[in-house]
PDB file of C-alpha atoms in Angstrom:
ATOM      1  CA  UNK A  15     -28.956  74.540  23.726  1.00 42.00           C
ATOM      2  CA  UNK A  16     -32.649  72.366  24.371  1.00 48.00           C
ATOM      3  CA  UNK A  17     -33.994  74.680  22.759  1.00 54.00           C
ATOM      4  CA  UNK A  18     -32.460  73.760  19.313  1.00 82.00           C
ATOM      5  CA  UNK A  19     -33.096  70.358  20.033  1.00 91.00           C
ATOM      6  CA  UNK A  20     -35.966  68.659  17.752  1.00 92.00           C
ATOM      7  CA  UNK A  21     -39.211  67.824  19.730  1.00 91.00           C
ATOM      8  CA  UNK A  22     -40.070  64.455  19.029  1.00 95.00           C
ATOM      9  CA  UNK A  23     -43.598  63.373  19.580  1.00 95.00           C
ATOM     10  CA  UNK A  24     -42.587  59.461  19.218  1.00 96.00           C
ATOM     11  CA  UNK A  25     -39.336  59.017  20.857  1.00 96.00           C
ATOM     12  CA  UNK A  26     -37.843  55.964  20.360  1.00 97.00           C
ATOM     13  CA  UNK A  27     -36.625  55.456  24.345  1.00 98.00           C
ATOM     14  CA  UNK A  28     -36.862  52.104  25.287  1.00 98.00           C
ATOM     15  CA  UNK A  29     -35.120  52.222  28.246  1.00 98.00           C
ATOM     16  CA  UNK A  30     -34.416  55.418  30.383  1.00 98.00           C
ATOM     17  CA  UNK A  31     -32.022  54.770  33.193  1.00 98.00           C
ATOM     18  CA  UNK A  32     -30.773  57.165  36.147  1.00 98.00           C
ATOM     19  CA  UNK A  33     -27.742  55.350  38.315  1.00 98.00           C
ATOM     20  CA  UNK A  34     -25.148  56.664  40.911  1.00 98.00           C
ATOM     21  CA  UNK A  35     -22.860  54.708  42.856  1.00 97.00           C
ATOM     22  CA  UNK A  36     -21.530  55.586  45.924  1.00 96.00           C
ATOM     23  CA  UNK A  37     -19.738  53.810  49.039  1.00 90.00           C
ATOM     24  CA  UNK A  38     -21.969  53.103  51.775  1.00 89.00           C
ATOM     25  CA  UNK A  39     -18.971  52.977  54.552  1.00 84.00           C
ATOM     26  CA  UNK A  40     -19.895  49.624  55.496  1.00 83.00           C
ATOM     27  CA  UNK A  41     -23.523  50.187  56.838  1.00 86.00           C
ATOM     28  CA  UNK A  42     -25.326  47.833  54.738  1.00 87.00           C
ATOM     29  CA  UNK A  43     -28.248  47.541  53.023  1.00 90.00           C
ATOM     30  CA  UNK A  44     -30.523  47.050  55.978  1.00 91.00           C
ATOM     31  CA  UNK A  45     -30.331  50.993  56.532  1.00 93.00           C
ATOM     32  CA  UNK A  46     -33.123  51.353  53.545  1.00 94.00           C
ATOM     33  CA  UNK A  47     -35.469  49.345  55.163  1.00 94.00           C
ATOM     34  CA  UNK A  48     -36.934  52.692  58.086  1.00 95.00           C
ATOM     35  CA  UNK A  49     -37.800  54.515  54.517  1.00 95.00           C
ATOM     36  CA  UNK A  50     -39.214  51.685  52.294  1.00 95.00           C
ATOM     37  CA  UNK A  51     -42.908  52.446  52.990  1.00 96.00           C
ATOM     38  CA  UNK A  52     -42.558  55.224  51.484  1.00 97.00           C
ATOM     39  CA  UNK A  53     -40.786  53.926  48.370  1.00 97.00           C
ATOM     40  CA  UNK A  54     -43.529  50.773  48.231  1.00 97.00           C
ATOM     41  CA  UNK A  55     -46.288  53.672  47.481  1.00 97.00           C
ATOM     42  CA  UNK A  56     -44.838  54.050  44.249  1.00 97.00           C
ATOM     43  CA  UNK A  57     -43.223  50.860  43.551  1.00 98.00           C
ATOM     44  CA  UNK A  58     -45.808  48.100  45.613  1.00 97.00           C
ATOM     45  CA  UNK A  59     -43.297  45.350  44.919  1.00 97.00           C
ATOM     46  CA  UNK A  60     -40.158  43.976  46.501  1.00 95.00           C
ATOM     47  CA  UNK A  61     -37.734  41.482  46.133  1.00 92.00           C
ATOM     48  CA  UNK A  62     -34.401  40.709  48.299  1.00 90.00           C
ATOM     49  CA  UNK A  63     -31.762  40.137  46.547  1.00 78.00           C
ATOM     50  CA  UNK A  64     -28.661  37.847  47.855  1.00 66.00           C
ATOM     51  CA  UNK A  65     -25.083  36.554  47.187  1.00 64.00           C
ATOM     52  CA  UNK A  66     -23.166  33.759  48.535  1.00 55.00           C
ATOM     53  CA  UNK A  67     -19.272  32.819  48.420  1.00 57.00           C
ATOM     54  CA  UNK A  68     -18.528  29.322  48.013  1.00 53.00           C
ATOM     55  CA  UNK A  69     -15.628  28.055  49.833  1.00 55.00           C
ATOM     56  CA  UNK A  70     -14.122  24.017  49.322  1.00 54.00           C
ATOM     57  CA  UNK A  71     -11.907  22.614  51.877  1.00 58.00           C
ATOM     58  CA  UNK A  72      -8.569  22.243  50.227  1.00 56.00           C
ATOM     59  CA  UNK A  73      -7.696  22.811  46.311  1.00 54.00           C
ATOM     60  CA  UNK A  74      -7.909  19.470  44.865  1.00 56.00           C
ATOM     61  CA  UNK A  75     -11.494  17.382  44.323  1.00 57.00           C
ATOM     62  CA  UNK A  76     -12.563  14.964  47.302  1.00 56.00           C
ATOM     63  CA  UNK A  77     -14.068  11.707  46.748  1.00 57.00           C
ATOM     64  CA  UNK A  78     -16.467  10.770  48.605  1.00 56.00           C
ATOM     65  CA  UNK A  79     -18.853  13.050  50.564  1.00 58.00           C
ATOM     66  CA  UNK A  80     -16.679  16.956  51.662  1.00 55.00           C
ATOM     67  CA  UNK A  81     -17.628  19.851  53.150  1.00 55.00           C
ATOM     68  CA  UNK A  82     -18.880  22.974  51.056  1.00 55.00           C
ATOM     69  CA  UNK A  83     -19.418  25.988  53.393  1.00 52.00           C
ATOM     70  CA  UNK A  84     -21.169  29.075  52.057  1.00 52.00           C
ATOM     71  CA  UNK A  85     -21.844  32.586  53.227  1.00 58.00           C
ATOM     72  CA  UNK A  86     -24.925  34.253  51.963  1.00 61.00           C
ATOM     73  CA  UNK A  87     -25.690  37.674  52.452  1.00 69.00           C
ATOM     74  CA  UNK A  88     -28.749  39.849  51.546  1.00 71.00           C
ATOM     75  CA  UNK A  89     -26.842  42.058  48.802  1.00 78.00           C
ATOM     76  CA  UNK A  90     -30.043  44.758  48.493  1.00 91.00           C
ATOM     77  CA  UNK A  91     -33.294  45.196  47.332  1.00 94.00           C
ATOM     78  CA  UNK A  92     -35.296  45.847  43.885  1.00 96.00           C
ATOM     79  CA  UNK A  93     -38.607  47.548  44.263  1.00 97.00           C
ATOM     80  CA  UNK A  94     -40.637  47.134  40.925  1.00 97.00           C
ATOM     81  CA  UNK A  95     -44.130  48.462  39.700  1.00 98.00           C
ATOM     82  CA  UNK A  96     -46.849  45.548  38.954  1.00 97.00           C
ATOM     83  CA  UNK A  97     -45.964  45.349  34.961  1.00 97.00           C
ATOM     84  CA  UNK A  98     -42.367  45.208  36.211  1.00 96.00           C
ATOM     85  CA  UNK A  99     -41.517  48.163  33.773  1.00 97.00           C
ATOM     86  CA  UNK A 100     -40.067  50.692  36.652  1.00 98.00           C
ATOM     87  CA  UNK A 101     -37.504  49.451  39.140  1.00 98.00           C
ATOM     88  CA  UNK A 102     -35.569  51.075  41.872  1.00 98.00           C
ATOM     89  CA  UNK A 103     -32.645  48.785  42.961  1.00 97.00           C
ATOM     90  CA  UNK A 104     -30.849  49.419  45.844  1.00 96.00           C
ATOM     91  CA  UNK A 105     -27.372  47.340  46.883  1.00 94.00           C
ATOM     92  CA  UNK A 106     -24.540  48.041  48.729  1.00 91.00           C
ATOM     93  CA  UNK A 107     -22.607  50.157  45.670  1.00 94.00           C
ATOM     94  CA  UNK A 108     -25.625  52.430  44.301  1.00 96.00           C
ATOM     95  CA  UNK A 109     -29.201  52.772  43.184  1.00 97.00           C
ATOM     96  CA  UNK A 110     -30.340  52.368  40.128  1.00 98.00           C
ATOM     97  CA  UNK A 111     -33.795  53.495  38.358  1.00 98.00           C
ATOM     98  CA  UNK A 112     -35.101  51.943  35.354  1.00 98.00           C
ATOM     99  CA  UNK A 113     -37.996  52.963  33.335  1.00 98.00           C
ATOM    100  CA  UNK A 114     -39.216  50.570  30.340  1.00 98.00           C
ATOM    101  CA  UNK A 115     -42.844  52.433  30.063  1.00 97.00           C
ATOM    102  CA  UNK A 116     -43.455  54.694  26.714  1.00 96.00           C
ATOM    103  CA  UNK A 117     -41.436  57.358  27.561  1.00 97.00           C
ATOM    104  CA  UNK A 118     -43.195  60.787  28.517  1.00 96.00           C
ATOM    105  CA  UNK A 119     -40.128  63.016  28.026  1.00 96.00           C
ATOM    106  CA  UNK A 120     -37.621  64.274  30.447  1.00 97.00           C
ATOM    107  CA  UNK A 121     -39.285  66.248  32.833  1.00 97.00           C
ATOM    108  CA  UNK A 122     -41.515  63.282  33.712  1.00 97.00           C
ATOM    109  CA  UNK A 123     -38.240  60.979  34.003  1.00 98.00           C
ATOM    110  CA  UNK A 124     -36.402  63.399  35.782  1.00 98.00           C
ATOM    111  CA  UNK A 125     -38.938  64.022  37.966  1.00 98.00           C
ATOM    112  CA  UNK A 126     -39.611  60.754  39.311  1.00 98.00           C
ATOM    113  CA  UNK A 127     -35.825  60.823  40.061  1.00 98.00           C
ATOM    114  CA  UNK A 128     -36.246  63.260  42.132  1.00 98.00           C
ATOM    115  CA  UNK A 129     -38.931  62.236  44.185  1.00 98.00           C
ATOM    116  CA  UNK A 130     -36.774  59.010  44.777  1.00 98.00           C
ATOM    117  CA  UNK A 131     -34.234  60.725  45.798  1.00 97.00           C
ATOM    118  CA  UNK A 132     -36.237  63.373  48.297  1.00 97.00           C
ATOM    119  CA  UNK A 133     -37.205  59.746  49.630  1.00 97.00           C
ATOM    120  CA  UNK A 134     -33.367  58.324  49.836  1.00 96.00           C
ATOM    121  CA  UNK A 135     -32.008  61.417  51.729  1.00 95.00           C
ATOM    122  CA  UNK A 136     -33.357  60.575  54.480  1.00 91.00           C
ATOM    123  CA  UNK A 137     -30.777  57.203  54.520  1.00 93.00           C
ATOM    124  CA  UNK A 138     -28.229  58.961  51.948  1.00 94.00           C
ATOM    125  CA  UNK A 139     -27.837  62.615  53.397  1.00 88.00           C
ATOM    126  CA  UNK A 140     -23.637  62.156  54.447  1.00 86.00           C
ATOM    127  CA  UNK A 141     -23.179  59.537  51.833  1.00 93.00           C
ATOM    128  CA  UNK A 142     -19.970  60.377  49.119  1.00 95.00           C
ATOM    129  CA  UNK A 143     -21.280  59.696  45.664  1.00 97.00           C
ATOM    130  CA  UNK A 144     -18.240  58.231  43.189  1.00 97.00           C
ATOM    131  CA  UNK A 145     -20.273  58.322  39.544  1.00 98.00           C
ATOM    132  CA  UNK A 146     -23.906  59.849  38.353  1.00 98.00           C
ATOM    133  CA  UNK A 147     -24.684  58.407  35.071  1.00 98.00           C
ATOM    134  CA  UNK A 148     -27.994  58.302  33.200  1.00 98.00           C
ATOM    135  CA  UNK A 149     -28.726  55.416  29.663  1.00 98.00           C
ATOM    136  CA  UNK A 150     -30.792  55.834  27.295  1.00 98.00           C
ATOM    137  CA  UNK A 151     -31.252  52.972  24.773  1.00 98.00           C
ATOM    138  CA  UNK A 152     -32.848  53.756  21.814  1.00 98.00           C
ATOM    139  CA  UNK A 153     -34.956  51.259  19.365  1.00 97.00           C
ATOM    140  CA  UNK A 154     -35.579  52.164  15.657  1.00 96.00           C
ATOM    141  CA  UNK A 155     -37.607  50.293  12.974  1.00 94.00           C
ATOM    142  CA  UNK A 156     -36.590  49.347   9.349  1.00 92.00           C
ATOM    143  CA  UNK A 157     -38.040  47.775   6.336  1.00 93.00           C
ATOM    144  CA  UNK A 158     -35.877  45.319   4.595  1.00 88.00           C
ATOM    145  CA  UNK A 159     -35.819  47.525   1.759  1.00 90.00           C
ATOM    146  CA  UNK A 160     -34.567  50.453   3.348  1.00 89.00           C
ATOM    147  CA  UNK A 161     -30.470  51.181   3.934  1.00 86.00           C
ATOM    148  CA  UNK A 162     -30.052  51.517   7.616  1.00 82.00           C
ATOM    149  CA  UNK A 163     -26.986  53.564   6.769  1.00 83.00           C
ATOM    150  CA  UNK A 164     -29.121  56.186   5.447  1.00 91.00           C
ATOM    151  CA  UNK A 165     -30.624  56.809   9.193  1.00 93.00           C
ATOM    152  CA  UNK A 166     -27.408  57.397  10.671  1.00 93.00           C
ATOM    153  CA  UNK A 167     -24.594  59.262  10.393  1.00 92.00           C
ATOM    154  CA  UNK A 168     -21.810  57.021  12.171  1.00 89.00           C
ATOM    155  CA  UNK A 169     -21.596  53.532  10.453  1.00 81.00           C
ATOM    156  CA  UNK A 170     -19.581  50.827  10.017  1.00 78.00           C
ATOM    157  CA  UNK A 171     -17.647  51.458   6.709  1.00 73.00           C
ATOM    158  CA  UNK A 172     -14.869  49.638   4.242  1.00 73.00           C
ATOM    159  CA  UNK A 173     -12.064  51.003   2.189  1.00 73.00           C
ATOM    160  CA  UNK A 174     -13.335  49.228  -0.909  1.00 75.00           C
ATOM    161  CA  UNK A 175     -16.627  47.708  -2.349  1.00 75.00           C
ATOM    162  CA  UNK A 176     -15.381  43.850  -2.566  1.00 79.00           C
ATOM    163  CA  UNK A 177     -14.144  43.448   1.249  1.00 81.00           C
ATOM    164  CA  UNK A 178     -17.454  41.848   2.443  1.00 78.00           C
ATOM    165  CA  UNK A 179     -18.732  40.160  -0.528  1.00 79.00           C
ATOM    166  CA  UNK A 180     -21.382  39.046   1.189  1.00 78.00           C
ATOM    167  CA  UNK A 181     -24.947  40.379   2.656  1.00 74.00           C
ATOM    168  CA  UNK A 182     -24.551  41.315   5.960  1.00 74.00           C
ATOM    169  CA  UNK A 183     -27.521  40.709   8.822  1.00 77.00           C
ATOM    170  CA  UNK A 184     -26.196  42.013  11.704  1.00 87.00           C
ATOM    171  CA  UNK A 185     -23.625  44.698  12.948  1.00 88.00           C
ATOM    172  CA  UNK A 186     -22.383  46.715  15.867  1.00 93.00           C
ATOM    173  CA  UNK A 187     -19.526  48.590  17.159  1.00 94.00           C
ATOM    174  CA  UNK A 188     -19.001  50.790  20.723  1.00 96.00           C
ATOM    175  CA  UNK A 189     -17.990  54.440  20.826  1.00 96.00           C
ATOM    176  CA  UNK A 190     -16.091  55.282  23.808  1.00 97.00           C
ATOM    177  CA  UNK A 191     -15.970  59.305  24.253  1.00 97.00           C
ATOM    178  CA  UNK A 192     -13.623  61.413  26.430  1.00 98.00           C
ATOM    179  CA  UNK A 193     -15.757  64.438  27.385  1.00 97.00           C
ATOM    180  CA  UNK A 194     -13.389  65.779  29.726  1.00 96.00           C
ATOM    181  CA  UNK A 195     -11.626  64.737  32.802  1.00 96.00           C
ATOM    182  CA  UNK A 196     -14.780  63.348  34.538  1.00 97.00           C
ATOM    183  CA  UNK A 197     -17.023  62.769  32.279  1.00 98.00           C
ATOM    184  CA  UNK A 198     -17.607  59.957  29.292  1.00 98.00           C
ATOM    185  CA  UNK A 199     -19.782  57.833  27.338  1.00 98.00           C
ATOM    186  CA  UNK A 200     -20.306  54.822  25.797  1.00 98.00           C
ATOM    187  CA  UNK A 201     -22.261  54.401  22.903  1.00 98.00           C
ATOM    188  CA  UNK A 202     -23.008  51.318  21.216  1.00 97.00           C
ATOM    189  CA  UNK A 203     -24.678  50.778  17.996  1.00 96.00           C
ATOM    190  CA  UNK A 204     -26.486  47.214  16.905  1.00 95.00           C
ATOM    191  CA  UNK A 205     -28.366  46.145  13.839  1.00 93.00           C
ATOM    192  CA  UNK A 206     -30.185  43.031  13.724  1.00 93.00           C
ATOM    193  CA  UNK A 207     -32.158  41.481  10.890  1.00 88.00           C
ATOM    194  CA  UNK A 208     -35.047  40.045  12.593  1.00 86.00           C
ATOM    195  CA  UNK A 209     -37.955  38.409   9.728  1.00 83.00           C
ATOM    196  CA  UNK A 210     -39.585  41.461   8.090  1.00 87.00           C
ATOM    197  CA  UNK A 211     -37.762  44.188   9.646  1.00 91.00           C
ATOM    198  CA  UNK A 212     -34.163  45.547  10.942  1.00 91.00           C
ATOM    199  CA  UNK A 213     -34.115  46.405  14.215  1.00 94.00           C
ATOM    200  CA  UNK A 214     -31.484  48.943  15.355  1.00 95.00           C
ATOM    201  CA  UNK A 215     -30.906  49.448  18.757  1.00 97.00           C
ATOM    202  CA  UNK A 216     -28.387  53.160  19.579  1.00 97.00           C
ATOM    203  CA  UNK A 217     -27.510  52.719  23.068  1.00 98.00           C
ATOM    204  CA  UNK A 218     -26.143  55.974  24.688  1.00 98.00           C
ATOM    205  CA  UNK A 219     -24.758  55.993  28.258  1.00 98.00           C
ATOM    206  CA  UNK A 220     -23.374  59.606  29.748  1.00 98.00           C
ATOM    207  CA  UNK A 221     -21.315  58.874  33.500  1.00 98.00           C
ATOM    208  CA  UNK A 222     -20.146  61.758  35.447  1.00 98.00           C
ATOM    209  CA  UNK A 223     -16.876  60.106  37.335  1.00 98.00           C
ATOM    210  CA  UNK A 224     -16.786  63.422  39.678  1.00 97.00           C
ATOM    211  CA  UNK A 225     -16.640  62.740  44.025  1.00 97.00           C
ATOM    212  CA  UNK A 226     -19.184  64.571  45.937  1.00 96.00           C
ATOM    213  CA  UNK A 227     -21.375  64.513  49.300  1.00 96.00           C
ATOM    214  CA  UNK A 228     -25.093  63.160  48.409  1.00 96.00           C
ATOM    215  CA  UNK A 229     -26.800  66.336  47.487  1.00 96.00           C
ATOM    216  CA  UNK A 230     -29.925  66.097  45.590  1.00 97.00           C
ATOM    217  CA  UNK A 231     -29.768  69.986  43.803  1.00 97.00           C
ATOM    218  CA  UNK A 232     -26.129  68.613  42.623  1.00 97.00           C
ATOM    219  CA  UNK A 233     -27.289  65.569  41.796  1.00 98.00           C
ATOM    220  CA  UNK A 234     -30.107  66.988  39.236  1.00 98.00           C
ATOM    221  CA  UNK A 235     -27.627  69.273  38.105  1.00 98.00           C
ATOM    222  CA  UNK A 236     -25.346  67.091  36.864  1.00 98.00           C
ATOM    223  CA  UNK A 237     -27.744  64.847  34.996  1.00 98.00           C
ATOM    224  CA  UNK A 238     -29.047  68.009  33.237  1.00 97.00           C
ATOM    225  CA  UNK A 239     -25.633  68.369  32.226  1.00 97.00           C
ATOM    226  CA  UNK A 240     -25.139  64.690  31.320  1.00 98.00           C
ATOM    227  CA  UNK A 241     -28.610  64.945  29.117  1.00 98.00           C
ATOM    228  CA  UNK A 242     -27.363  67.827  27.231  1.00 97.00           C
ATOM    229  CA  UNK A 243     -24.187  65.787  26.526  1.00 98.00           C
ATOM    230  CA  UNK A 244     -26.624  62.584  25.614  1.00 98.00           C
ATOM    231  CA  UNK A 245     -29.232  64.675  23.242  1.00 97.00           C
ATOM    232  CA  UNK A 246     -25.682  66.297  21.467  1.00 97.00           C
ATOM    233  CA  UNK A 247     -24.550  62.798  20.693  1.00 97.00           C
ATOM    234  CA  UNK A 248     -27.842  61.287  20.217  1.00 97.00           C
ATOM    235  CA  UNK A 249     -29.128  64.257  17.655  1.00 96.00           C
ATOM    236  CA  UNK A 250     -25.681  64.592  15.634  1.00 95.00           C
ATOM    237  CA  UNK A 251     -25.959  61.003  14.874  1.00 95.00           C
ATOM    238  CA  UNK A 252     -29.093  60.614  13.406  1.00 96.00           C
ATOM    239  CA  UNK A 253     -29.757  62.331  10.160  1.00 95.00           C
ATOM    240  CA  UNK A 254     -33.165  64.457   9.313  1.00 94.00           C
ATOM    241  CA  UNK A 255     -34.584  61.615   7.417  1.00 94.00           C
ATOM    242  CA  UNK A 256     -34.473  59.671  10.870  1.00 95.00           C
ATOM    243  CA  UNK A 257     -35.660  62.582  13.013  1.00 95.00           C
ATOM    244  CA  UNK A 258     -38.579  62.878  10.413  1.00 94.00           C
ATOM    245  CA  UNK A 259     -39.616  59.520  11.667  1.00 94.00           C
ATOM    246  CA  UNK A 260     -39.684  60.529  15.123  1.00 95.00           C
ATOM    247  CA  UNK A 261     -41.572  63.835  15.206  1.00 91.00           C
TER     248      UNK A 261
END
């Protein structure tokens, strides 16, 4: 079905995300640390990240000086390139890739995914994974003078020309779609009049809900599978005069 599939030689990606969750069985986040060397060669920055609970003695205000107790806990760790445009988090409930450079199409994303995670199964091999999902959020340009409802082909419409009766400078409504019994999306849609120009951001995120053992070969699979889902819904929304813009 790719192959049908316009090439585009200016996407309009701003983000490109790659995200599974899993359940870590208790071990913490301290088990990434024997492998993070290797992830610092491609991402030479690190920060710790941390939570706290807050407990107060008792349920009503004290006057006077009381006793606040907190437990803070190192909750992960988010490995970033220099510009900050790539980031790998890692946390007790999943890792998380983001990409914010010009996007290079998706056998470059996909295979930076999987060199991360050749480097996590070394920590992740027995792990159960609960959801794969990758996000794509998509930014298009309009002049003022342009309809942005003539770049898309799922809008926000009205029964009759006098309900708004006046101009409108911003919009945006979420799509949530059933692909079958594992698998969904949410897709959100935003206009914004911003000085010269409408911006229009078409946010498209595909999750695969299905239960597994971490596997990387399954893991690919299934976002090949969640991409074809994400180009179908990202394609049969926009119309040619869009696509034109892209290519």
């Amino acid at each position: 079905m790719s192959s049908t599939w316009p090439k585009l030689t200016k996407p309009p990606v701003d983000v490109a995300l790659f995200q599974i969750k899993y359940d870590l069985e208790g071990k913490g986040v301290d088990i990434f640390l024997p492998i993070e060397n290797e992830i610092l060669k491609v991402l030479p920055k690190r920060v710790e990240n941390f939570t706290a609970d807050i407990s107060l003695p008792g349920t009503y205000p004290v006057i006077g000086q009381s006793l606040i107790s907190s437990k803070t806990k190192r909750a992960g760790y988010t490995y970033h390139s220099i510009d900050q445009k790539q980031k790998l988090s890692l946390d007790e409930n999943g890792i998380t890739y983001t990409d914010e450079n010009t996007y290079k199409g998706w056998d470059n994303f996909k295979m930076i995914v999987c060199n991360f995670l050749t480097i996590l199964s070394q920590t992740l091999n027995s792990i159960n994974v609960t959801r794969t999902s990758i996000r794509f959020i998509n930014h298009f340009d309009f002049d003022l003078s342009e309809d942005p409802t003539d770049f898309f082909r799922t809008t926000i419409a009205t029964t009759e020309d006098d309900v708004i009766p006046y101009a409108s400078s911003k919009y945006g409504f979420k799509l949530l779609l059933n692909i079958d019994d594992n698998i969904y999306s949410i897709v959100n849609h935003n206009l914004d009049k911003r000085f010269d120009k409408y911006i229009y951001i078409f946010d498209i995120d595909v999750l695969d809900k299905g239960l597994f053992n971490y596997d990387i070969d399954l893991i690919l699979s299934k976002i090949e599978a969640l991409r074809t889902i994400k180009n179908t819904i990202f394609f049969g929304n926009l119309t040619d005069k869009t696509i034109e813009r892209c290519k």
